[in-house]
Amino acid sequence: MSRQQPIVFETEVRQRFQFLVDAYHTAEPEYSELLLPGVLYKRPDLWVWVFLESGDGAGTGISVSVDLLRHDWPAKAELPDLVEAAEFAPRHHVTRKAHTPDAVRDTLDQNAIWLRRLMPLLLSPEAEALVRKATRQPLNRAGNPKPRNPNTKWKYA
């Protein structure tokens, strides 16, 4: 039985999200363990956060969020919601697993792919509409979330 190599979260994130620095001119990432281990990529108009959610000393999930920074309308959206809002795939296609080192690596790889696909939209004039759509939760009369349109044509599903 092979043993999984331990991970250093910051190193793993930097390897997979380097495209944000190279192609999208974010500043070099900042690492923090203030509340959760997290890596932040900054541009003047956009921040990307990658967090390792944990409990009992083990990783439980990876969370990627985007802050769209506008003077009159700052907003935050989670990667799964952005993927669905862009009609790339249903939100459950964005993995969050982090229970083993290999799961962390696989999840970071997949999240980086989704974010790479979204970046042109997040830097376009349509970014605000996309983030609004991702953060809007239409409710039915009973106050429950409405199901998504069953006729949605997913780009990557």
C-alpha positions as a Python dict, from the first residue, in 0.01 Angstrom:
ca = {
    (1, 'M'): (0, 0, 0),
    (2, 'S'): (147, 337, -99),
    (3, 'R'): (141, 625, 142),
    (4, 'Q'): (7, 960, 28),
    (5, 'Q'): (248, 1248, 44),
    (6, 'P'): (150, 1520, 292),
    (7, 'I'): (36, 1849, 147),
    (8, 'V'): (134, 2204, 214),
    (9, 'F'): (-186, 2386, 124),
    (10, 'E'): (-24, 2712, 15),
    (11, 'T'): (220, 2531, -216),
    (12, 'E'): (-53, 2322, -374),
    (13, 'V'): (-272, 2629, -436),
    (14, 'R'): (19, 2829, -581),
    (15, 'Q'): (101, 2549, -827),
    (16, 'R'): (-253, 2518, -955),
    (17, 'F'): (-359, 2883, -958),
    (18, 'Q'): (-37, 3034, -1098),
    (19, 'F'): (-234, 3117, -1415),
    (20, 'L'): (-398, 3401, -1219),
    (21, 'V'): (-59, 3569, -1183),
    (22, 'D'): (73, 3479, -1528),
    (23, 'A'): (-233, 3536, -1748),
    (24, 'Y'): (-452, 3769, -1542),
    (25, 'H'): (-187, 3981, -1370),
    (26, 'T'): (-294, 3933, -1012),
    (27, 'A'): (-42, 4017, -744),
    (28, 'E'): (158, 3730, -601),
    (29, 'P'): (-72, 3536, -369),
    (30, 'E'): (-97, 3612, 1),
    (31, 'Y'): (-128, 3327, 252),
    (32, 'S'): (-322, 3361, 576),
    (33, 'E'): (-434, 3137, 858),
    (34, 'L'): (-642, 3402, 1035),
    (35, 'L'): (-964, 3197, 1045),
    (36, 'L'): (-897, 2923, 790),
    (37, 'P'): (-591, 2843, 583),
    (38, 'G'): (-641, 3058, 275),
    (39, 'V'): (-466, 3199, -28),
    (40, 'L'): (-571, 3534, -177),
    (41, 'Y'): (-506, 3657, -531),
    (42, 'K'): (-568, 4030, -586),
    (43, 'R'): (-637, 4255, -881),
    (44, 'P'): (-775, 4606, -842),
    (45, 'D'): (-1116, 4487, -965),
    (46, 'L'): (-1122, 4128, -843),
    (47, 'W'): (-1005, 3912, -552),
    (48, 'V'): (-996, 3533, -562),
    (49, 'W'): (-991, 3340, -233),
    (50, 'V'): (-902, 2971, -197),
    (51, 'F'): (-973, 2827, 149),
    (52, 'L'): (-914, 2492, 315),
    (53, 'E'): (-1210, 2428, 540),
    (54, 'S'): (-1119, 2200, 825),
    (55, 'G'): (-1248, 2028, 1132),
    (56, 'D'): (-1072, 1814, 1391),
    (57, 'G'): (-736, 1878, 1226),
    (58, 'A'): (-838, 1723, 892),
    (59, 'G'): (-944, 1899, 575),
    (60, 'T'): (-1314, 1880, 502),
    (61, 'G'): (-1350, 2095, 193),
    (62, 'I'): (-1203, 2344, -49),
    (63, 'S'): (-1385, 2671, -99),
    (64, 'V'): (-1312, 2913, -383),
    (65, 'S'): (-1483, 3251, -389),
    (66, 'V'): (-1457, 3563, -597),
    (67, 'D'): (-1497, 3921, -478),
    (68, 'L'): (-1596, 4155, -758),
    (69, 'L'): (-1479, 4499, -648),
    (70, 'R'): (-1682, 4787, -783),
    (71, 'H'): (-1700, 5121, -606),
    (72, 'D'): (-2078, 5122, -604),
    (73, 'W'): (-2139, 4747, -582),
    (74, 'P'): (-1890, 4509, -422),
    (75, 'A'): (-2008, 4146, -425),
    (76, 'K'): (-1887, 3799, -339),
    (77, 'A'): (-1985, 3475, -512),
    (78, 'E'): (-1883, 3115, -459),
    (79, 'L'): (-1728, 2917, -745),
    (80, 'P'): (-2009, 2657, -770),
    (81, 'D'): (-2269, 2934, -798),
    (82, 'L'): (-2065, 3115, -1065),
    (83, 'V'): (-2023, 2794, -1267),
    (84, 'E'): (-2397, 2739, -1264),
    (85, 'A'): (-2480, 3106, -1332),
    (86, 'A'): (-2252, 3098, -1638),
    (87, 'E'): (-2439, 2783, -1750),
    (88, 'F'): (-2113, 2589, -1760),
    (89, 'A'): (-2244, 2302, -1544),
    (90, 'P'): (-2469, 2242, -1242),
    (91, 'R'): (-2310, 2364, -917),
    (92, 'H'): (-2266, 2010, -785),
    (93, 'H'): (-2006, 1945, -1059),
    (94, 'V'): (-1765, 2173, -870),
    (95, 'T'): (-1593, 1945, -621),
    (96, 'R'): (-1506, 2045, -264),
    (97, 'K'): (-1345, 1725, -126),
    (98, 'A'): (-1040, 1765, 95),
    (99, 'H'): (-1039, 1458, 319),
    (100, 'T'): (-706, 1320, 189),
    (101, 'P'): (-398, 1480, 31),
    (102, 'D'): (-496, 1335, -308),
    (103, 'A'): (-851, 1469, -271),
    (104, 'V'): (-711, 1816, -195),
    (105, 'R'): (-491, 1805, -505),
    (106, 'D'): (-772, 1676, -729),
    (107, 'T'): (-1017, 1935, -599),
    (108, 'L'): (-768, 2218, -647),
    (109, 'D'): (-698, 2096, -1002),
    (110, 'Q'): (-1068, 2087, -1089),
    (111, 'N'): (-1143, 2421, -922),
    (112, 'A'): (-856, 2583, -1113),
    (113, 'I'): (-1004, 2453, -1441),
    (114, 'W'): (-1346, 2601, -1358),
    (115, 'L'): (-1193, 2933, -1254),
    (116, 'R'): (-978, 2948, -1569),
    (117, 'R'): (-1297, 2909, -1775),
    (118, 'L'): (-1474, 3182, -1576),
    (119, 'M'): (-1197, 3444, -1574),
    (120, 'P'): (-1279, 3596, -1916),
    (121, 'L'): (-1638, 3645, -1796),
    (122, 'L'): (-1530, 3783, -1459),
    (123, 'L'): (-1315, 4045, -1630),
    (124, 'S'): (-1575, 4138, -1891),
    (125, 'P'): (-1844, 4406, -1880),
    (126, 'E'): (-2092, 4123, -1802),
    (127, 'A'): (-1916, 4038, -1473),
    (128, 'E'): (-2165, 4223, -1254),
    (129, 'A'): (-2463, 4050, -1416),
    (130, 'L'): (-2293, 3711, -1370),
    (131, 'V'): (-2220, 3772, -1002),
    (132, 'R'): (-2574, 3902, -943),
    (133, 'K'): (-2715, 3590, -1108),
    (134, 'A'): (-2483, 3368, -899),
    (135, 'T'): (-2585, 3530, -571),
    (136, 'R'): (-2957, 3558, -641),
    (137, 'Q'): (-3159, 3273, -493),
    (138, 'P'): (-3510, 3279, -640),
    (139, 'L'): (-3761, 3139, -393),
    (140, 'N'): (-4103, 2982, -442),
    (141, 'R'): (-4415, 3088, -248),
    (142, 'A'): (-4320, 2858, 40),
    (143, 'G'): (-3980, 3028, 71),
    (144, 'N'): (-3783, 2735, -67),
    (145, 'P'): (-3526, 2768, -346),
    (146, 'K'): (-3679, 2720, -688),
    (147, 'P'): (-3537, 2433, -892),
    (148, 'R'): (-3316, 2528, -1185),
    (149, 'N'): (-3457, 2532, -1534),
    (150, 'P'): (-3455, 2169, -1657),
    (151, 'N'): (-3396, 2288, -2014),
    (152, 'T'): (-3061, 2454, -1938),
    (153, 'K'): (-2799, 2371, -2200),
    (154, 'W'): (-2476, 2319, -2000),
    (155, 'K'): (-2155, 2405, -2178),
    (156, 'Y'): (-1934, 2151, -1992),
    (157, 'A'): (-2172, 1899, -1834),
}
